[in-house]
Amino acid sequence: DIQLTQSPSFLSASVGDRVTITCRASQGVSSYLAWYQQKPGKAPEVLIYTASTLQSGVPSRFSGSGSGTEFTLTISSLQPEDFATYYCQQLNNYPLTFGGGTKVEVK
Amino acid sequence: QVQLQESGPGLVKPSQTLSLTCTVSGDSISSGSYYWSWIRQPAGKGLEWIGRIYTGEITNYNPSLKSRVTISIDMSKKQFSLRLNSVTAADTAVYYCARDHGFWFDPWGQGTQVTVSS
């Protein structure tokens, strides 16, 4: 199985901060990586797919980059509604796997 | 707008079979354009992909669950289903269904809590 390691696991930030989350894969996944946002009691929602494609309707402050084994999700200016948990997912190899999550909390 | 809704028992006894159904509205489940996936999330923990099905009933399962899992599809009812045999407390989780684009999942159902307990 491909292991996805997200860092940090927890992040304290303030509104307006630039936030970067990293996802490292144990082997190459090409560009077949997606990012999701999950709020408490809700299902995850896709933000980014194929590493850098912004899902329709997602604010442009979210961006993704990377390929192979290292990927990043960046929030250019954190908004109140962005405090949530973020997961990466690889869809290059079976079984499909998710990272352990990064919880973005209010500083 | 596509919507997915999970349904099924919220409580299952150990060693029995967990059965859930996902009903799709606003899209054709038989179009051949998508996979349809199941994912689960134990309380306070991360996400685990269970498996996916494609029209024509092509399936792929997580090897960690493969011996116990069956995913099926009923195109006439616009539903796909999950069966997980021989459940234990470790199978207690929120179970989600999702439309699977191959390289991302969207949308997801709201999720349904399943507790394994006697």
PDB file of C-alpha atoms in Angstrom, chain A residues 1 32-34 36 38 41-46 48-50 55 87 89 91-92 94-100, chain B residues 35 37 39 41 45-49 52 60-64 96 100 102-111:
ATOM      1  CA  ASP A   1       0.000   0.000   0.000  1.00  0.00           C
ATOM      2  CA  TYR A  32      -3.092  11.497  -9.098  1.00  0.00           C
ATOM      3  CA  LEU A  33      -3.517  13.210  -5.775  1.00  0.00           C
ATOM      4  CA  ALA A  34      -6.599  14.951  -4.400  1.00  0.00           C
ATOM      5  CA  TYR A  36     -10.305  17.298   0.708  1.00  0.00           C
ATOM      6  CA  GLN A  38     -13.749  18.063   6.236  1.00  0.00           C
ATOM      7  CA  GLY A  41     -19.913  16.090  11.479  1.00  0.00           C
ATOM      8  CA  LYS A  42     -19.756  16.589   7.723  1.00  0.00           C
ATOM      9  CA  ALA A  43     -18.532  14.586   4.766  1.00  0.00           C
ATOM     10  CA  PRO A  44     -15.264  15.548   3.095  1.00  0.00           C
ATOM     11  CA  GLU A  45     -15.444  17.890   0.119  1.00  0.00           C
ATOM     12  CA  VAL A  46     -12.926  17.922  -2.702  1.00  0.00           C
ATOM     13  CA  ILE A  48      -8.106  20.007  -5.535  1.00  0.00           C
ATOM     14  CA  TYR A  49      -7.666  17.021  -7.849  1.00  0.00           C
ATOM     15  CA  THR A  50      -4.869  15.779 -10.081  1.00  0.00           C
ATOM     16  CA  GLN A  55     -12.588  21.985  -8.148  1.00  0.00           C
ATOM     17  CA  TYR A  87      -6.843  15.120   3.861  1.00  0.00           C
ATOM     18  CA  GLN A  89      -5.718  11.026  -1.190  1.00  0.00           C
ATOM     19  CA  LEU A  91      -5.650   7.518  -6.700  1.00  0.00           C
ATOM     20  CA  ASN A  92      -2.711   6.139  -8.681  1.00  0.00           C
ATOM     21  CA  TYR A  94      -4.796   0.223  -5.432  1.00  0.00           C
ATOM     22  CA  PRO A  95      -5.742   0.364  -2.665  1.00  0.00           C
ATOM     23  CA  LEU A  96      -6.659   4.019  -2.806  1.00  0.00           C
ATOM     24  CA  THR A  97      -5.306   5.618   0.356  1.00  0.00           C
ATOM     25  CA  PHE A  98      -5.696   8.800   2.384  1.00  0.00           C
ATOM     26  CA  GLY A  99      -3.269  10.755   4.483  1.00  0.00           C
ATOM     27  CA  GLY A 100      -3.776  10.966   8.221  1.00  0.00           C
TER      28      GLY A 100
ATOM     29  CA  TYR B  35     -17.125   4.633 -10.464  1.00  0.00           C
ATOM     30  CA  SER B  37     -17.106   4.123  -3.977  1.00  0.00           C
ATOM     31  CA  ILE B  39     -15.319   4.927   2.387  1.00  0.00           C
ATOM     32  CA  GLN B  41     -14.144   6.769   9.082  1.00  0.00           C
ATOM     33  CA  LYS B  45      -9.784   8.937  12.974  1.00  0.00           C
ATOM     34  CA  GLY B  46      -8.902   9.138   9.309  1.00  0.00           C
ATOM     35  CA  LEU B  47     -10.525   7.897   6.137  1.00  0.00           C
ATOM     36  CA  GLU B  48     -10.309   4.351   4.768  1.00  0.00           C
ATOM     37  CA  TRP B  49     -11.339   3.463   1.221  1.00  0.00           C
ATOM     38  CA  ARG B  52     -15.473   0.786  -5.762  1.00  0.00           C
ATOM     39  CA  ASN B  60     -12.019  -3.250  -6.770  1.00  0.00           C
ATOM     40  CA  TYR B  61     -11.652  -3.755  -3.035  1.00  0.00           C
ATOM     41  CA  ASN B  62      -9.206  -2.755  -0.344  1.00  0.00           C
ATOM     42  CA  PRO B  63      -7.175  -5.917   0.339  1.00  0.00           C
ATOM     43  CA  SER B  64      -7.519  -5.279   4.065  1.00  0.00           C
ATOM     44  CA  TYR B  96     -19.786   7.236   3.302  1.00  0.00           C
ATOM     45  CA  ASP B 100     -15.878   8.402  -7.901  1.00  0.00           C
ATOM     46  CA  GLY B 102     -11.447   7.999 -11.037  1.00  0.00           C
ATOM     47  CA  PHE B 103      -9.105  10.691  -9.760  1.00  0.00           C
ATOM     48  CA  TRP B 104     -11.289  12.326  -7.123  1.00  0.00           C
ATOM     49  CA  PHE B 105     -14.486  11.716  -5.167  1.00  0.00           C
ATOM     50  CA  ASP B 106     -17.371  14.164  -5.490  1.00  0.00           C
ATOM     51  CA  PRO B 107     -19.952  14.440  -4.122  1.00  0.00           C
ATOM     52  CA  TRP B 108     -20.059  12.360  -0.959  1.00  0.00           C
ATOM     53  CA  GLY B 109     -23.143  11.261   0.908  1.00  0.00           C
ATOM     54  CA  GLN B 110     -23.720  12.752   4.333  1.00  0.00           C
ATOM     55  CA  GLY B 111     -22.511   9.541   5.992  1.00  0.00           C
TER      56      GLY B 111
END
